[in-house]
């Protein structure tokens, strides 16, 4: 690469770094004022893949939503929702690059929850009961989702409607959560099953292997 090429490369890198800073949403940004709450020290990084329904989204303090994420309350910007808060993300969370959080009724993410890249969390799905209507135009009733404080969701994991993930839980990469995962456990697979447990009442036992059945 010649001198001009290096100059161009440096200029492009500088321009992109500026765009990342300027395009990110943080406290005081005009778009942050649309949210139910947008905590101090939090940011939604640039670029954003999709963001709508902000008036139904609450973000706590010191939470980072990585670049290329989807964050939405409702199926479209025109979707009218009954609840004030449909998506609630707690304090100190990190939502990994390319992840998606899509809610129609209620997704509650506790404090200090971290996710890997490309994690998908939703409380809604498509129906298929009517064979005369395209599946993409059918919607099943949403079911609330909860993710407990201090949990980790590995790369590419999926949390489906009605799922309950407890506190201090590890969800293995690529796992699909469809039911309830208890506190202090490790769950892997499709569907995710508990393979290790910790009992706070017996800390000397450590993390014990569990037969997933």
Short mmCIF file of C-alpha atoms in Angstrom, two decimals:
data_model
loop_
_atom_site.label_atom_id
_atom_site.label_comp_id
_atom_site.label_asym_id
_atom_site.label_seq_id
_atom_site.Cartn_x
_atom_site.Cartn_y
_atom_site.Cartn_z
CA UNK A 1 0.00 0.00 0.00
CA UNK A 2 1.39 3.37 -1.01
CA UNK A 3 1.40 6.63 0.90
CA UNK A 4 -1.98 7.71 -0.50
CA UNK A 5 -3.49 4.35 0.40
CA UNK A 6 -2.26 4.66 3.97
CA UNK A 7 -3.67 8.18 4.20
CA UNK A 8 -7.03 7.01 2.89
CA UNK A 9 -7.05 4.06 5.29
CA UNK A 10 -6.22 6.28 8.24
CA UNK A 11 -8.91 8.76 7.21
CA UNK A 12 -11.53 6.02 6.86
CA UNK A 13 -10.66 4.55 10.24
CA UNK A 14 -10.85 7.98 11.83
CA UNK A 15 -14.18 8.71 10.16
CA UNK A 16 -15.64 5.41 11.33
CA UNK A 17 -14.41 5.99 14.88
CA UNK A 18 -16.06 9.43 14.80
CA UNK A 19 -19.30 7.88 13.46
CA UNK A 20 -19.27 5.32 16.27
CA UNK A 21 -18.98 8.06 18.88
CA UNK A 22 -21.46 10.40 17.24
CA UNK A 23 -23.96 7.66 16.37
CA UNK A 24 -24.11 6.00 19.77
CA UNK A 25 -27.10 6.80 22.00
CA UNK A 26 -26.38 7.84 25.58
CA UNK A 27 -27.91 9.96 28.36
CA UNK A 28 -28.70 13.42 27.04
CA UNK A 29 -28.98 12.24 23.43
CA UNK A 30 -32.28 13.41 21.98
CA UNK A 31 -33.28 9.82 21.17
CA UNK A 32 -32.55 8.68 24.74
CA UNK A 33 -35.33 11.01 25.89
CA UNK A 34 -37.85 8.75 24.14
CA UNK A 35 -37.19 5.87 26.55
CA UNK A 36 -39.13 5.19 29.75
CA UNK A 37 -35.72 5.55 31.42
CA UNK A 38 -32.14 5.68 30.16
CA UNK A 39 -29.65 5.37 33.00
CA UNK A 40 -26.44 7.29 33.58
CA UNK A 41 -23.37 5.73 32.01
CA UNK A 42 -25.40 3.60 29.59
CA UNK A 43 -25.06 3.47 25.81
CA UNK A 44 -26.52 1.85 22.73
CA UNK A 45 -23.59 1.52 20.38
CA UNK A 46 -23.51 2.52 16.72
CA UNK A 47 -24.59 1.12 14.35
CA UNK A 48 -28.01 -0.03 15.52
CA UNK A 49 -29.70 -2.68 13.36
CA UNK A 50 -33.23 -1.81 14.55
CA UNK A 51 -34.60 0.28 17.41
CA UNK A 52 -38.25 1.11 17.95
CA UNK A 53 -40.84 1.29 20.68
CA UNK A 54 -38.44 3.29 22.86
CA UNK A 55 -41.32 4.73 24.89
CA UNK A 56 -41.83 1.18 26.23
CA UNK A 57 -38.13 0.40 26.92
CA UNK A 58 -36.31 0.96 30.20
CA UNK A 59 -32.48 0.81 30.41
CA UNK A 60 -30.71 0.93 33.76
CA UNK A 61 -27.40 2.54 34.72
CA UNK A 62 -24.02 1.58 33.25
CA UNK A 63 -25.53 -0.80 30.70
CA UNK A 64 -24.05 -1.25 27.24
CA UNK A 65 -25.96 -2.53 24.22
CA UNK A 66 -23.35 -3.48 21.63
CA UNK A 67 -23.26 -2.56 17.94
CA UNK A 68 -25.51 -4.17 15.32
CA UNK A 69 -28.18 -5.00 17.92
CA UNK A 70 -31.96 -5.06 17.57
CA UNK A 71 -33.95 -3.64 20.47
CA UNK A 72 -37.69 -3.37 20.01
CA UNK A 73 -40.95 -3.19 21.89
CA UNK A 74 -43.67 -4.24 19.47
CA UNK A 75 -43.62 -5.75 16.03
CA UNK A 76 -43.24 -2.40 14.26
CA UNK A 77 -42.91 1.30 15.09
CA UNK A 78 -46.70 1.60 14.68
CA UNK A 79 -47.51 -1.23 17.10
CA UNK A 80 -49.68 0.07 19.97
CA UNK A 81 -48.82 -1.56 23.32
CA UNK A 82 -50.85 -1.55 26.55
CA UNK A 83 -47.98 -1.68 29.05
CA UNK A 84 -45.74 1.26 29.89
CA UNK A 85 -42.60 -0.90 30.12
CA UNK A 86 -42.32 -3.86 27.76
CA UNK A 87 -38.53 -4.25 27.79
CA UNK A 88 -36.62 -3.66 31.03
CA UNK A 89 -32.82 -4.05 31.14
CA UNK A 90 -31.21 -3.62 34.56
CA UNK A 91 -28.04 -1.93 35.77
CA UNK A 92 -24.57 -3.02 34.72
CA UNK A 93 -25.63 -5.21 31.81
CA UNK A 94 -23.75 -5.94 28.60
CA UNK A 95 -25.68 -7.03 25.51
CA UNK A 96 -23.26 -8.51 22.99
CA UNK A 97 -22.76 -7.45 19.39
CA UNK A 98 -25.45 -8.52 16.93
CA UNK A 99 -27.95 -9.57 19.61
CA UNK A 100 -31.70 -9.07 19.46
CA UNK A 101 -34.28 -8.32 22.16
CA UNK A 102 -37.80 -8.31 20.73
CA UNK A 103 -40.82 -8.03 23.04
CA UNK A 104 -44.56 -7.69 22.59
CA UNK A 105 -45.56 -7.96 26.27
CA UNK A 106 -42.72 -8.28 28.78
CA UNK A 107 -39.00 -9.05 28.84
CA UNK A 108 -37.26 -8.33 32.16
CA UNK A 109 -33.46 -8.62 32.33
CA UNK A 110 -31.96 -8.30 35.80
CA UNK A 111 -28.85 -6.41 36.88
CA UNK A 112 -25.38 -7.48 35.73
CA UNK A 113 -26.56 -9.82 32.97
CA UNK A 114 -24.00 -10.34 30.22
CA UNK A 115 -24.57 -11.94 26.83
CA UNK A 116 -22.25 -13.17 24.13
CA UNK A 117 -22.62 -12.09 20.51
CA UNK A 118 -25.73 -12.90 18.46
CA UNK A 119 -28.00 -13.81 21.38
CA UNK A 120 -31.75 -13.61 20.69
CA UNK A 121 -34.38 -13.02 23.39
CA UNK A 122 -38.09 -12.80 22.58
CA UNK A 123 -41.45 -13.17 24.27
CA UNK A 124 -43.37 -13.65 21.00
CA UNK A 125 -43.56 -16.16 18.19
CA UNK A 126 -45.52 -16.92 15.05
CA UNK A 127 -48.54 -19.19 15.00
CA UNK A 128 -49.19 -21.75 12.29
CA UNK A 129 -52.69 -23.03 13.10
CA UNK A 130 -54.50 -21.48 10.12
CA UNK A 131 -53.26 -23.15 6.91
CA UNK A 132 -54.86 -20.42 4.80
CA UNK A 133 -52.81 -17.61 6.37
CA UNK A 134 -49.05 -17.30 5.85
CA UNK A 135 -47.22 -18.21 9.05
CA UNK A 136 -45.41 -14.87 8.98
CA UNK A 137 -48.80 -13.15 9.37
CA UNK A 138 -49.93 -15.26 12.34
CA UNK A 139 -48.94 -14.34 15.88
CA UNK A 140 -49.19 -16.54 18.94
CA UNK A 141 -50.02 -14.93 22.29
CA UNK A 142 -46.83 -13.50 23.85
CA UNK A 143 -45.51 -15.02 27.08
CA UNK A 144 -43.32 -13.01 29.48
CA UNK A 145 -39.59 -13.72 29.73
CA UNK A 146 -37.36 -13.15 32.76
CA UNK A 147 -33.57 -13.37 33.08
CA UNK A 148 -32.20 -13.24 36.61
CA UNK A 149 -29.43 -11.00 37.88
CA UNK A 150 -25.82 -11.96 37.36
CA UNK A 151 -26.45 -14.47 34.58
CA UNK A 152 -24.44 -15.14 31.43
CA UNK A 153 -25.95 -16.13 28.07
CA UNK A 154 -23.37 -17.63 25.74
CA UNK A 155 -22.77 -16.84 22.07
CA UNK A 156 -25.71 -17.60 19.80
CA UNK A 157 -28.07 -18.71 22.56
CA UNK A 158 -31.82 -18.18 22.19
CA UNK A 159 -34.39 -17.45 24.88
CA UNK A 160 -37.95 -18.19 23.74
CA UNK A 161 -41.39 -17.04 24.97
CA UNK A 162 -42.27 -18.07 28.51
CA UNK A 163 -38.68 -18.82 29.53
CA UNK A 164 -37.48 -18.08 33.06
CA UNK A 165 -33.74 -17.94 33.66
CA UNK A 166 -32.78 -17.70 37.32
CA UNK A 167 -30.02 -15.75 39.08
CA UNK A 168 -26.34 -16.52 38.46
CA UNK A 169 -27.09 -18.91 35.60
CA UNK A 170 -24.86 -19.90 32.69
CA UNK A 171 -26.60 -20.65 29.39
CA UNK A 172 -24.17 -22.45 27.10
CA UNK A 173 -23.37 -21.18 23.62
CA UNK A 174 -25.95 -22.18 21.02
CA UNK A 175 -28.50 -23.33 23.61
CA UNK A 176 -32.25 -22.73 23.28
CA UNK A 177 -34.10 -21.90 26.50
CA UNK A 178 -37.78 -22.84 26.45
CA UNK A 179 -38.64 -23.35 30.12
CA UNK A 180 -37.44 -22.55 33.64
CA UNK A 181 -33.76 -22.68 34.57
CA UNK A 182 -33.26 -22.47 38.37
CA UNK A 183 -30.88 -20.16 40.21
CA UNK A 184 -27.19 -21.08 40.39
CA UNK A 185 -27.12 -23.54 37.52
CA UNK A 186 -25.50 -24.27 34.17
CA UNK A 187 -27.78 -25.24 31.28
CA UNK A 188 -26.84 -26.35 27.78
CA UNK A 189 -28.42 -27.86 24.69
CA UNK A 190 -31.57 -27.71 22.59
CA UNK A 191 -33.72 -27.43 24.57
CA UNK A 192 -31.45 -26.21 27.37
CA UNK A 193 -31.18 -28.64 30.29
CA UNK A 194 -29.43 -28.19 33.61
CA UNK A 195 -26.08 -30.01 33.81
CA UNK A 196 -24.56 -28.38 36.90
CA UNK A 197 -25.99 -26.88 40.12
CA UNK A 198 -24.67 -24.92 43.07
CA UNK A 199 -26.30 -24.94 46.48
CA UNK A 200 -25.61 -21.71 48.44
CA UNK A 201 -26.47 -23.62 51.62
CA UNK A 202 -23.60 -26.06 50.95
CA UNK A 203 -20.81 -23.96 49.41
CA UNK A 204 -18.11 -26.55 50.15
CA UNK A 205 -19.76 -28.92 47.67
CA UNK A 206 -19.11 -26.47 44.84
CA UNK A 207 -20.75 -26.88 41.47
CA UNK A 208 -22.14 -30.41 41.19
CA UNK A 209 -22.83 -32.27 37.96
CA UNK A 210 -26.51 -33.05 37.35
CA UNK A 211 -27.98 -35.75 35.14
CA UNK A 212 -29.98 -33.73 32.59
CA UNK A 213 -32.35 -36.65 32.09
#
